PDB file of C-alpha atoms and ligand atoms in Angstrom:
ATOM      1  CA  UNK C  26      89.717 202.209  29.593  1.00 90.00           C
ATOM      2  CA  UNK C  27      87.835 201.169  32.749  1.00 95.00           C
ATOM      3  CA  UNK C  28      89.114 200.033  36.067  1.00 97.00           C
ATOM      4  CA  UNK C  29      87.734 199.004  39.427  1.00 97.00           C
ATOM      5  CA  UNK C  30      88.512 201.172  42.496  1.00 98.00           C
ATOM      6  CA  UNK C  31      88.118 199.719  46.012  1.00 98.00           C
ATOM      7  CA  UNK C  32      88.036 201.933  49.084  1.00 96.00           C
ATOM      8  CA  UNK C  33      88.330 199.583  52.058  1.00 94.00           C
ATOM      9  CA  UNK C  34      87.363 201.168  55.302  1.00 88.00           C
ATOM     10  CA  UNK C  35      87.108 199.835  58.906  1.00 83.00           C
ATOM     11  CA  UNK C  36      83.605 198.452  58.606  1.00 85.00           C
ATOM     12  CA  UNK C  37      82.788 198.265  54.834  1.00 91.00           C
ATOM     13  CA  UNK C  38      84.275 198.613  51.440  1.00 95.00           C
ATOM     14  CA  UNK C  39      83.056 200.722  48.470  1.00 96.00           C
ATOM     15  CA  UNK C  40      83.682 199.209  45.018  1.00 97.00           C
ATOM     16  CA  UNK C  41      83.175 201.064  41.675  1.00 97.00           C
ATOM     17  CA  UNK C  42      83.841 200.581  38.044  1.00 97.00           C
ATOM     18  CA  UNK C  43      85.314 203.859  36.814  1.00 97.00           C
ATOM     19  CA  UNK C  44      86.056 205.120  33.345  1.00 95.00           C
ATOM     20  CA  UNK C  45      89.105 207.059  32.329  1.00 93.00           C
ATOM     21  CA  UNK C  46      87.084 210.370  32.776  1.00 94.00           C
ATOM     22  CA  UNK C  47      86.350 209.511  36.489  1.00 94.00           C
ATOM     23  CA  UNK C  48      82.741 208.555  35.620  1.00 95.00           C
ATOM     24  CA  UNK C  49      81.418 205.791  38.041  1.00 96.00           C
ATOM     25  CA  UNK C  50      79.666 203.172  35.727  1.00 95.00           C
ATOM     26  CA  UNK C  51      78.607 200.851  38.630  1.00 94.00           C
ATOM     27  CA  UNK C  52      79.127 200.728  42.355  1.00 95.00           C
ATOM     28  CA  UNK C  53      78.704 198.329  45.152  1.00 94.00           C
ATOM     29  CA  UNK C  54      79.152 198.198  48.880  1.00 93.00           C
ATOM     30  CA  UNK C  55      80.468 195.238  50.853  1.00 92.00           C
ATOM     31  CA  UNK C  56      79.523 195.340  54.539  1.00 89.00           C
ATOM     32  CA  UNK C  57      80.916 192.874  57.027  1.00 85.00           C
ATOM     33  CA  UNK C  58      78.753 191.350  59.791  1.00 82.00           C
ATOM     34  CA  UNK C  59      81.808 189.890  61.503  1.00 83.00           C
ATOM     35  CA  UNK C  60      85.424 191.180  61.670  1.00 82.00           C
ATOM     36  CA  UNK C  61      87.342 188.447  63.506  1.00 86.00           C
ATOM     37  CA  UNK C  62      88.970 186.373  60.766  1.00 92.00           C
ATOM     38  CA  UNK C  63      90.441 187.376  57.323  1.00 93.00           C
ATOM     39  CA  UNK C  64      87.622 185.563  55.527  1.00 94.00           C
ATOM     40  CA  UNK C  65      85.024 187.581  57.290  1.00 92.00           C
ATOM     41  CA  UNK C  66      86.102 190.352  55.139  1.00 93.00           C
ATOM     42  CA  UNK C  67      87.671 188.724  52.181  1.00 94.00           C
ATOM     43  CA  UNK C  68      84.732 186.266  51.318  1.00 94.00           C
ATOM     44  CA  UNK C  69      82.047 188.936  50.860  1.00 94.00           C
ATOM     45  CA  UNK C  70      84.517 191.313  49.330  1.00 95.00           C
ATOM     46  CA  UNK C  71      85.677 188.938  46.668  1.00 96.00           C
ATOM     47  CA  UNK C  72      82.115 187.768  45.857  1.00 95.00           C
ATOM     48  CA  UNK C  73      81.152 191.470  45.320  1.00 95.00           C
ATOM     49  CA  UNK C  74      84.285 192.068  43.152  1.00 96.00           C
ATOM     50  CA  UNK C  75      83.706 189.075  40.979  1.00 96.00           C
ATOM     51  CA  UNK C  76      80.044 190.044  40.529  1.00 95.00           C
ATOM     52  CA  UNK C  77      80.956 193.608  39.473  1.00 95.00           C
ATOM     53  CA  UNK C  78      83.598 192.350  37.075  1.00 95.00           C
ATOM     54  CA  UNK C  79      81.158 189.779  35.586  1.00 94.00           C
ATOM     55  CA  UNK C  80      78.341 192.243  35.144  1.00 93.00           C
ATOM     56  CA  UNK C  81      80.750 194.845  33.572  1.00 92.00           C
ATOM     57  CA  UNK C  82      82.048 192.247  31.066  1.00 89.00           C
ATOM     58  CA  UNK C  83      78.513 191.053  30.372  1.00 90.00           C
ATOM     59  CA  UNK C  84      77.723 194.745  29.512  1.00 87.00           C
ATOM     60  CA  UNK C  85      80.405 194.736  26.854  1.00 87.00           C
ATOM     61  CA  UNK C  86      83.051 196.638  28.820  1.00 86.00           C
ATOM     62  CA  UNK C  87      86.532 195.601  29.684  1.00 89.00           C
ATOM     63  CA  UNK C  88      88.190 196.245  33.039  1.00 94.00           C
ATOM     64  CA  UNK C  89      91.938 196.933  33.005  1.00 93.00           C
ATOM     65  CA  UNK C  90      92.842 196.334  36.573  1.00 96.00           C
ATOM     66  CA  UNK C  91      91.906 196.810  40.112  1.00 98.00           C
ATOM     67  CA  UNK C  92      93.074 199.714  42.484  1.00 98.00           C
ATOM     68  CA  UNK C  93      92.682 199.279  46.228  1.00 97.00           C
ATOM     69  CA  UNK C  94      93.225 201.521  49.084  1.00 96.00           C
ATOM     70  CA  UNK C  95      93.171 200.602  52.792  1.00 92.00           C
ATOM     71  CA  UNK C  96      93.486 202.514  56.240  1.00 86.00           C
ATOM     72  CA  UNK C  97      96.680 201.943  58.242  1.00 84.00           C
ATOM     73  CA  UNK C  98     100.220 201.445  57.394  1.00 89.00           C
ATOM     74  CA  UNK C  99     101.199 199.564  54.220  1.00 93.00           C
ATOM     75  CA  UNK C 100     104.365 197.531  53.705  1.00 94.00           C
ATOM     76  CA  UNK C 101     107.160 198.709  51.619  1.00 92.00           C
ATOM     77  CA  UNK C 102     106.125 197.227  48.284  1.00 93.00           C
ATOM     78  CA  UNK C 103     102.369 198.141  48.975  1.00 95.00           C
ATOM     79  CA  UNK C 104     101.251 194.434  48.724  1.00 96.00           C
ATOM     80  CA  UNK C 105      99.637 194.291  52.200  1.00 96.00           C
ATOM     81  CA  UNK C 106      98.889 196.085  55.551  1.00 94.00           C
ATOM     82  CA  UNK C 107     101.527 196.198  58.275  1.00 93.00           C
ATOM     83  CA  UNK C 108      99.204 197.675  60.762  1.00 89.00           C
ATOM     84  CA  UNK C 109      95.566 199.005  60.763  1.00 87.00           C
ATOM     85  CA  UNK C 110      93.862 199.400  64.083  1.00 82.00           C
ATOM     86  CA  UNK C 111      90.519 198.842  62.612  1.00 83.00           C
ATOM     87  CA  UNK C 112      91.429 195.828  60.420  1.00 88.00           C
ATOM     88  CA  UNK C 113      93.784 193.870  62.560  1.00 89.00           C
ATOM     89  CA  UNK C 114      92.819 190.617  60.909  1.00 92.00           C
ATOM     90  CA  UNK C 115      94.530 191.880  57.720  1.00 93.00           C
ATOM     91  CA  UNK C 116      97.745 192.876  59.390  1.00 94.00           C
ATOM     92  CA  UNK C 117     100.537 191.022  57.498  1.00 95.00           C
ATOM     93  CA  UNK C 118      98.128 189.312  55.094  1.00 96.00           C
ATOM     94  CA  UNK C 119      99.146 189.286  51.316  1.00 97.00           C
ATOM     95  CA  UNK C 120      96.044 191.239  50.100  1.00 97.00           C
ATOM     96  CA  UNK C 121      97.236 192.103  46.582  1.00 97.00           C
ATOM     97  CA  UNK C 122      98.479 188.488  45.838  1.00 98.00           C
ATOM     98  CA  UNK C 123      95.282 186.999  46.993  1.00 97.00           C
ATOM     99  CA  UNK C 124      93.086 189.461  45.004  1.00 97.00           C
ATOM    100  CA  UNK C 125      95.214 188.847  41.927  1.00 97.00           C
ATOM    101  CA  UNK C 126      95.019 185.168  42.213  1.00 97.00           C
ATOM    102  CA  UNK C 127      91.094 185.350  42.735  1.00 97.00           C
ATOM    103  CA  UNK C 128      90.464 187.646  39.722  1.00 96.00           C
ATOM    104  CA  UNK C 129      93.424 187.122  37.501  1.00 96.00           C
ATOM    105  CA  UNK C 130      93.860 190.872  37.158  1.00 96.00           C
ATOM    106  CA  UNK C 131      96.507 193.367  38.094  1.00 96.00           C
ATOM    107  CA  UNK C 132      95.875 194.772  41.516  1.00 97.00           C
ATOM    108  CA  UNK C 133      97.548 197.901  42.798  1.00 96.00           C
ATOM    109  CA  UNK C 134      97.286 199.095  46.418  1.00 97.00           C
ATOM    110  CA  UNK C 135      97.882 202.484  47.960  1.00 96.00           C
ATOM    111  CA  UNK C 136      96.949 204.637  51.029  1.00 94.00           C
ATOM    112  CA  UNK C 137      93.510 206.213  51.018  1.00 92.00           C
ATOM    113  CA  UNK C 138      94.913 209.753  51.065  1.00 94.00           C
ATOM    114  CA  UNK C 139      97.106 208.968  47.937  1.00 96.00           C
ATOM    115  CA  UNK C 140      94.012 207.588  46.057  1.00 96.00           C
ATOM    116  CA  UNK C 141      91.888 210.620  46.980  1.00 96.00           C
ATOM    117  CA  UNK C 142      94.676 213.030  45.955  1.00 97.00           C
ATOM    118  CA  UNK C 143      95.202 211.245  42.611  1.00 97.00           C
ATOM    119  CA  UNK C 144      91.414 211.444  41.831  1.00 97.00           C
ATOM    120  CA  UNK C 145      91.451 215.230  42.598  1.00 97.00           C
ATOM    121  CA  UNK C 146      94.673 216.086  40.705  1.00 97.00           C
ATOM    122  CA  UNK C 147      94.067 214.076  37.504  1.00 96.00           C
ATOM    123  CA  UNK C 148      90.238 214.453  37.060  1.00 96.00           C
ATOM    124  CA  UNK C 149      88.854 216.651  39.803  1.00 97.00           C
ATOM    125  CA  UNK C 150      89.291 220.004  41.546  1.00 97.00           C
ATOM    126  CA  UNK C 151      93.076 220.098  40.794  1.00 98.00           C
ATOM    127  CA  UNK C 152      93.050 219.005  37.179  1.00 96.00           C
ATOM    128  CA  UNK C 153      94.075 222.439  35.904  1.00 97.00           C
ATOM    129  CA  UNK C 154      97.149 222.663  38.185  1.00 98.00           C
ATOM    130  CA  UNK C 155     100.630 221.327  38.131  1.00 97.00           C
ATOM    131  CA  UNK C 156     101.258 220.889  41.904  1.00 97.00           C
ATOM    132  CA  UNK C 157      98.191 219.774  43.820  1.00 98.00           C
ATOM    133  CA  UNK C 158      98.147 219.241  47.552  1.00 98.00           C
ATOM    134  CA  UNK C 159      95.248 217.082  48.766  1.00 98.00           C
ATOM    135  CA  UNK C 160      94.356 217.380  52.394  1.00 97.00           C
ATOM    136  CA  UNK C 161      91.829 214.957  53.717  1.00 95.00           C
ATOM    137  CA  UNK C 162      90.124 215.849  57.087  1.00 93.00           C
ATOM    138  CA  UNK C 163      88.113 213.230  58.949  1.00 88.00           C
ATOM    139  CA  UNK C 164      88.858 211.179  62.011  1.00 85.00           C
ATOM    140  CA  UNK C 165      92.505 212.533  61.590  1.00 89.00           C
ATOM    141  CA  UNK C 166      94.151 214.571  58.810  1.00 94.00           C
ATOM    142  CA  UNK C 167      96.425 213.398  56.029  1.00 93.00           C
ATOM    143  CA  UNK C 168      97.978 214.740  52.862  1.00 96.00           C
ATOM    144  CA  UNK C 169      99.181 213.763  49.576  1.00 97.00           C
ATOM    145  CA  UNK C 170     101.059 215.711  46.977  1.00 98.00           C
ATOM    146  CA  UNK C 171     100.637 215.223  43.276  1.00 97.00           C
ATOM    147  CA  UNK C 172     102.945 216.858  40.614  1.00 97.00           C
ATOM    148  CA  UNK C 173     102.397 216.611  37.020  1.00 96.00           C
ATOM    149  CA  UNK C 174      99.581 214.136  37.692  1.00 95.00           C
ATOM    150  CA  UNK C 175     101.993 211.752  39.537  1.00 94.00           C
ATOM    151  CA  UNK C 176     102.098 210.947  43.338  1.00 95.00           C
ATOM    152  CA  UNK C 177     105.100 212.237  45.050  1.00 96.00           C
ATOM    153  CA  UNK C 178     106.663 209.474  47.289  1.00 92.00           C
ATOM    154  CA  UNK C 179     109.564 210.833  49.150  1.00 83.00           C
ATOM    155  CA  UNK C 180     108.863 208.811  52.267  1.00 77.00           C
ATOM    156  CA  UNK C 181     107.814 205.191  52.018  1.00 77.00           C
ATOM    157  CA  UNK C 182     104.457 205.998  50.410  1.00 88.00           C
ATOM    158  CA  UNK C 183     103.841 209.760  50.370  1.00 89.00           C
ATOM    159  CA  UNK C 184     104.954 213.066  51.742  1.00 91.00           C
ATOM    160  CA  UNK C 185     105.241 212.218  55.581  1.00 88.00           C
ATOM    161  CA  UNK C 186     102.663 212.966  58.233  1.00 90.00           C
ATOM    162  CA  UNK C 187     101.117 216.531  57.861  1.00 95.00           C
ATOM    163  CA  UNK C 188      98.630 215.825  60.661  1.00 95.00           C
ATOM    164  CA  UNK C 189     101.548 215.812  63.153  1.00 95.00           C
ATOM    165  CA  UNK C 190     102.941 219.027  62.486  1.00 97.00           C
ATOM    166  CA  UNK C 191     102.575 220.913  65.814  1.00 97.00           C
ATOM    167  CA  UNK C 192     100.472 224.089  65.846  1.00 97.00           C
ATOM    168  CA  UNK C 193     100.052 224.478  69.547  1.00 96.00           C
ATOM    169  CA  UNK C 194     102.936 223.105  71.623  1.00 97.00           C
ATOM    170  CA  UNK C 195     100.824 223.245  74.963  1.00 97.00           C
ATOM    171  CA  UNK C 196      97.701 221.891  73.249  1.00 96.00           C
ATOM    172  CA  UNK C 197      95.748 218.667  73.633  1.00 96.00           C
ATOM    173  CA  UNK C 198      97.694 215.329  73.525  1.00 95.00           C
ATOM    174  CA  UNK C 199      97.596 213.612  70.085  1.00 94.00           C
ATOM    175  CA  UNK C 200      97.516 210.011  69.230  1.00 89.00           C
ATOM    176  CA  UNK C 201     101.137 210.184  68.357  1.00 90.00           C
ATOM    177  CA  UNK C 202     102.181 211.193  71.825  1.00 94.00           C
ATOM    178  CA  UNK C 203     102.916 214.872  71.119  1.00 96.00           C
ATOM    179  CA  UNK C 204     100.788 217.917  72.057  1.00 97.00           C
ATOM    180  CA  UNK C 205      98.963 220.224  69.840  1.00 97.00           C
ATOM    181  CA  UNK C 206      99.498 218.453  66.517  1.00 97.00           C
ATOM    182  CA  UNK C 207      97.393 219.696  63.538  1.00 97.00           C
ATOM    183  CA  UNK C 208      95.191 216.565  63.945  1.00 95.00           C
ATOM    184  CA  UNK C 209      94.191 217.541  67.577  1.00 96.00           C
ATOM    185  CA  UNK C 210      92.682 220.749  66.074  1.00 96.00           C
ATOM    186  CA  UNK C 211      91.684 220.132  62.431  1.00 96.00           C
ATOM    187  CA  UNK C 212      89.755 216.947  62.532  1.00 93.00           C
ATOM    188  CA  UNK C 213      86.387 215.428  63.765  1.00 89.00           C
ATOM    189  CA  UNK C 214      87.736 215.435  67.245  1.00 90.00           C
ATOM    190  CA  UNK C 215      89.203 218.943  66.886  1.00 93.00           C
ATOM    191  CA  UNK C 216      85.973 220.499  65.864  1.00 92.00           C
ATOM    192  CA  UNK C 217      84.206 218.647  68.704  1.00 90.00           C
ATOM    193  CA  UNK C 218      86.674 220.149  71.166  1.00 92.00           C
ATOM    194  CA  UNK C 219      86.214 223.622  69.870  1.00 94.00           C
ATOM    195  CA  UNK C 220      82.359 223.170  70.076  1.00 93.00           C
ATOM    196  CA  UNK C 221      82.687 222.000  73.696  1.00 90.00           C
ATOM    197  CA  UNK C 222      84.687 225.252  74.551  1.00 92.00           C
ATOM    198  CA  UNK C 223      82.422 227.617  72.669  1.00 94.00           C
ATOM    199  CA  UNK C 224      78.883 226.309  73.358  1.00 92.00           C
ATOM    200  CA  UNK C 225      78.770 227.217  77.199  1.00 91.00           C
ATOM    201  CA  UNK C 226      79.009 230.928  75.937  1.00 94.00           C
ATOM    202  CA  UNK C 227      75.969 230.585  73.721  1.00 93.00           C
ATOM    203  CA  UNK C 228      73.200 228.872  75.844  1.00 91.00           C
ATOM    204  CA  UNK C 229      70.496 229.859  73.399  1.00 90.00           C
ATOM    205  CA  UNK C 230      72.215 227.919  70.487  1.00 91.00           C
ATOM    206  CA  UNK C 231      70.348 224.811  69.298  1.00 89.00           C
ATOM    207  CA  UNK C 232      73.712 223.096  69.346  1.00 90.00           C
ATOM    208  CA  UNK C 233      74.027 223.856  73.091  1.00 87.00           C
ATOM    209  CA  UNK C 234      70.623 222.109  73.715  1.00 85.00           C
ATOM    210  CA  UNK C 235      71.783 219.370  71.435  1.00 83.00           C
ATOM    211  CA  UNK C 236      74.969 218.810  73.429  1.00 82.00           C
ATOM    212  CA  UNK C 237      73.138 218.938  76.825  1.00 82.00           C
ATOM    213  CA  UNK C 238      70.987 215.969  75.590  1.00 84.00           C
ATOM    214  CA  UNK C 239      74.097 213.906  75.518  1.00 80.00           C
ATOM    215  CA  UNK C 240      74.386 213.607  71.783  1.00 81.00           C
ATOM    216  CA  UNK C 241      77.664 213.871  70.046  1.00 81.00           C
ATOM    217  CA  UNK C 242      77.995 216.919  67.892  1.00 83.00           C
ATOM    218  CA  UNK C 243      79.265 216.051  64.456  1.00 83.00           C
ATOM    219  CA  UNK C 244      80.811 218.563  61.926  1.00 82.00           C
ATOM    220  CA  UNK C 245      77.631 218.123  59.797  1.00 83.00           C
ATOM    221  CA  UNK C 246      75.209 219.091  62.675  1.00 88.00           C
ATOM    222  CA  UNK C 247      77.309 222.310  63.132  1.00 91.00           C
ATOM    223  CA  UNK C 248      77.342 223.038  59.400  1.00 89.00           C
ATOM    224  CA  UNK C 249      73.522 222.514  59.170  1.00 89.00           C
ATOM    225  CA  UNK C 250      72.946 224.759  62.289  1.00 90.00           C
ATOM    226  CA  UNK C 251      75.059 227.492  60.574  1.00 90.00           C
ATOM    227  CA  UNK C 252      73.475 227.180  57.185  1.00 86.00           C
ATOM    228  CA  UNK C 253      69.872 226.627  58.016  1.00 82.00           C
ATOM    229  CA  UNK C 254      69.413 228.384  61.240  1.00 78.00           C
ATOM    230  CA  UNK C 255      72.170 231.062  61.147  1.00 85.00           C
ATOM    231  CA  UNK C 256      73.113 229.729  64.574  1.00 91.00           C
ATOM    232  CA  UNK C 257      75.791 232.289  65.846  1.00 93.00           C
ATOM    233  CA  UNK C 258      77.610 229.544  67.887  1.00 95.00           C
ATOM    234  CA  UNK C 259      77.804 227.211  64.941  1.00 94.00           C
ATOM    235  CA  UNK C 260      79.321 230.022  62.655  1.00 93.00           C
ATOM    236  CA  UNK C 261      81.846 230.724  65.453  1.00 95.00           C
ATOM    237  CA  UNK C 262      82.860 227.216  65.758  1.00 95.00           C
ATOM    238  CA  UNK C 263      83.241 226.673  61.988  1.00 94.00           C
ATOM    239  CA  UNK C 264      85.306 229.857  61.832  1.00 94.00           C
ATOM    240  CA  UNK C 265      87.550 228.955  64.651  1.00 96.00           C
ATOM    241  CA  UNK C 266      88.108 225.663  62.878  1.00 95.00           C
ATOM    242  CA  UNK C 267      88.638 227.372  59.609  1.00 96.00           C
ATOM    243  CA  UNK C 268      91.404 229.569  61.253  1.00 97.00           C
ATOM    244  CA  UNK C 269      93.227 226.538  62.500  1.00 97.00           C
ATOM    245  CA  UNK C 270      92.976 224.905  59.053  1.00 97.00           C
ATOM    246  CA  UNK C 271      94.284 228.104  57.380  1.00 97.00           C
ATOM    247  CA  UNK C 272      97.220 228.036  59.821  1.00 98.00           C
ATOM    248  CA  UNK C 273      97.854 224.350  58.955  1.00 98.00           C
ATOM    249  CA  UNK C 274      97.676 224.969  55.269  1.00 98.00           C
ATOM    250  CA  UNK C 275     100.218 227.831  55.624  1.00 97.00           C
ATOM    251  CA  UNK C 276     102.608 225.355  57.219  1.00 97.00           C
ATOM    252  CA  UNK C 277     101.852 222.754  54.363  1.00 97.00           C
ATOM    253  CA  UNK C 278     102.700 225.434  51.787  1.00 96.00           C
ATOM    254  CA  UNK C 279     105.981 226.038  53.473  1.00 95.00           C
ATOM    255  CA  UNK C 280     106.748 222.465  52.960  1.00 94.00           C
ATOM    256  CA  UNK C 281     104.912 221.483  49.683  1.00 94.00           C
ATOM    257  CA  UNK C 282     104.673 224.773  47.689  1.00 94.00           C
ATOM    258  CA  UNK C 283     101.414 223.716  45.947  1.00 97.00           C
ATOM    259  CA  UNK C 284      99.543 225.854  43.479  1.00 97.00           C
ATOM    260  CA  UNK C 285      96.188 224.495  44.809  1.00 98.00           C
ATOM    261  CA  UNK C 286      95.025 222.868  47.885  1.00 98.00           C
ATOM    262  CA  UNK C 287      92.155 220.457  47.572  1.00 97.00           C
ATOM    263  CA  UNK C 288      90.228 219.801  50.829  1.00 96.00           C
ATOM    264  CA  UNK C 289      88.372 216.567  51.159  1.00 94.00           C
ATOM    265  CA  UNK C 290      87.266 214.075  53.766  1.00 87.00           C
ATOM    266  CA  UNK C 291      84.181 214.227  56.194  1.00 77.00           C
ATOM    267  CA  UNK C 292      84.998 217.796  57.536  1.00 77.00           C
ATOM    268  CA  UNK C 293      85.014 219.288  54.052  1.00 72.00           C
ATOM    269  CA  UNK C 294      81.184 218.861  54.049  1.00 70.00           C
ATOM    270  CA  UNK C 295      81.223 222.020  56.168  1.00 73.00           C
ATOM    271  CA  UNK C 296      82.328 223.677  52.993  1.00 75.00           C
ATOM    272  CA  UNK C 297      82.783 227.388  52.749  1.00 82.00           C
ATOM    273  CA  UNK C 298      82.133 228.214  56.321  1.00 86.00           C
ATOM    274  CA  UNK C 299      85.498 226.623  57.104  1.00 92.00           C
ATOM    275  CA  UNK C 300      87.271 227.243  53.661  1.00 94.00           C
ATOM    276  CA  UNK C 301      86.470 230.918  53.544  1.00 93.00           C
ATOM    277  CA  UNK C 302      88.201 231.480  56.885  1.00 95.00           C
ATOM    278  CA  UNK C 303      90.910 229.188  55.955  1.00 96.00           C
ATOM    279  CA  UNK C 304      91.523 231.261  52.836  1.00 96.00           C
ATOM    280  CA  UNK C 305      91.722 234.531  54.752  1.00 96.00           C
ATOM    281  CA  UNK C 306      94.204 233.247  57.188  1.00 97.00           C
ATOM    282  CA  UNK C 307      96.265 231.585  54.599  1.00 97.00           C
ATOM    283  CA  UNK C 308      96.342 234.815  52.418  1.00 96.00           C
ATOM    284  CA  UNK C 309      97.200 237.042  55.422  1.00 96.00           C
ATOM    285  CA  UNK C 310     100.399 234.933  55.985  1.00 95.00           C
ATOM    286  CA  UNK C 311     101.436 233.886  52.414  1.00 94.00           C
ATOM    287  CA  UNK C 312     104.166 235.792  50.970  1.00 92.00           C
ATOM    288  CA  UNK C 313     103.269 235.951  47.204  1.00 89.00           C
ATOM    289  CA  UNK C 314     107.046 236.267  46.222  1.00 89.00           C
ATOM    290  CA  UNK C 315     107.746 232.920  47.822  1.00 89.00           C
ATOM    291  CA  UNK C 316     104.622 230.899  46.984  1.00 88.00           C
ATOM    292  CA  UNK C 317     102.641 232.766  44.252  1.00 88.00           C
ATOM    293  CA  UNK C 318      98.903 232.540  44.511  1.00 90.00           C
ATOM    294  CA  UNK C 319      97.640 229.343  46.157  1.00 96.00           C
ATOM    295  CA  UNK C 320      94.019 228.440  45.695  1.00 96.00           C
ATOM    296  CA  UNK C 321      92.025 226.406  48.146  1.00 96.00           C
ATOM    297  CA  UNK C 322      89.266 224.197  46.596  1.00 96.00           C
ATOM    298  CA  UNK C 323      86.723 221.825  47.945  1.00 94.00           C
ATOM    299  CA  UNK C 324      86.923 218.230  46.777  1.00 95.00           C
ATOM    300  CA  UNK C 325      85.187 217.524  43.534  1.00 95.00           C
ATOM    301  CA  UNK C 326      84.660 213.778  44.151  1.00 95.00           C
ATOM    302  CA  UNK C 327      83.701 213.969  47.791  1.00 93.00           C
ATOM    303  CA  UNK C 328      82.997 210.546  49.245  1.00 91.00           C
ATOM    304  CA  UNK C 329      83.867 208.887  45.944  1.00 95.00           C
ATOM    305  CA  UNK C 330      87.378 210.266  45.717  1.00 95.00           C
ATOM    306  CA  UNK C 331      88.793 206.997  47.122  1.00 95.00           C
ATOM    307  CA  UNK C 332      87.270 204.611  44.509  1.00 97.00           C
ATOM    308  CA  UNK C 333      87.988 207.001  41.586  1.00 97.00           C
ATOM    309  CA  UNK C 334      91.594 207.581  42.605  1.00 97.00           C
ATOM    310  CA  UNK C 335      92.286 203.890  42.977  1.00 97.00           C
ATOM    311  CA  UNK C 336      90.898 203.323  39.534  1.00 97.00           C
ATOM    312  CA  UNK C 337      93.114 206.171  38.291  1.00 96.00           C
ATOM    313  CA  UNK C 338      96.067 204.743  40.088  1.00 95.00           C
ATOM    314  CA  UNK C 339      95.850 201.174  38.246  1.00 95.00           C
ATOM    315  CA  UNK C 340      94.908 202.889  34.974  1.00 94.00           C
ATOM    316  CA  UNK C 341      98.129 205.055  35.141  1.00 92.00           C
ATOM    317  CA  UNK C 342     100.134 201.909  35.887  1.00 90.00           C
ATOM    318  CA  UNK C 343      98.771 199.888  33.013  1.00 89.00           C
ATOM    319  CA  UNK C 344      99.112 202.843  30.527  1.00 84.00           C
ATOM    320  CA  UNK C 345     102.793 203.120  31.657  1.00 79.00           C
ATOM    321  CA  UNK C 346     103.282 199.451  30.807  1.00 68.00           C
ATOM    322  CA  UNK C 347     101.569 199.680  27.485  1.00 57.00           C
ATOM    323  CA  UNK C 348     103.424 202.788  26.136  1.00 47.00           C
TER     324      UNK C 348
HETATM  325 ZN1   ZN H   4     100.372 213.968  66.593  1.00 95.70          ZN
END
């Protein structure tokens, strides 16, 4: 069985035909020149979608359905977006109905963190475990829980807002209005803040020069400086970020009791510099009598977790309807 996964972002969409093993058979990208009206997004997206469906069918393969994830808040029945700051023209628009009418196929919509988690739990780094917590760290931090290869939905769509657990009551102000949420520390903005505090103590660091030139330091810059140049400041920044991540994961374990935590999203590119420290902090605090052993793994699908997970999501739905 094959399905199309669509990972809709703020400025572009990734589309892929994925088989039931998670292998990407074809992929495309739809980029929008304008983002003012619904059609600025939908016209190029639907053209790309029809093209990928046509070429798959011409190649002799069938597509069972289409899975789609979007940023923002979805409505209760997951047929459209209530609010997405970066895709405001789609707020309230019947996205699923429109795509179903245009393609004649079943379309299933979900949040991006649910899609990524499903990909990892069913086919990726969490596939050998029963209870998988997926944590995606990028601009913000989100999580999804998958038990027995099925998404847990005890709030409207998932397991609540892990990024807004408070780690530091007197910390920085979060977008939600509170102070010191996980997201203010463990995210792209969090690592940037840590870098700004640490770098003045390391004036010989290549990152210090970089920051003085007015460039914004990204997680990948820090990772590369640590890996390729053994830059002491870069290692220190990643370790501090890893320590906050470990503390956050401990709190997530207390809520979700996973057997494995799969870390994905942009910040996971910094890999083991962050994850090793997070493992140490988690293991120091974790009571094995309560939680057993909890593994931390890096995402298997990386930037493709969204498209693969969306395809898995619709394949699961169709299989359920068949059997
Ligand atoms: Zn918050």
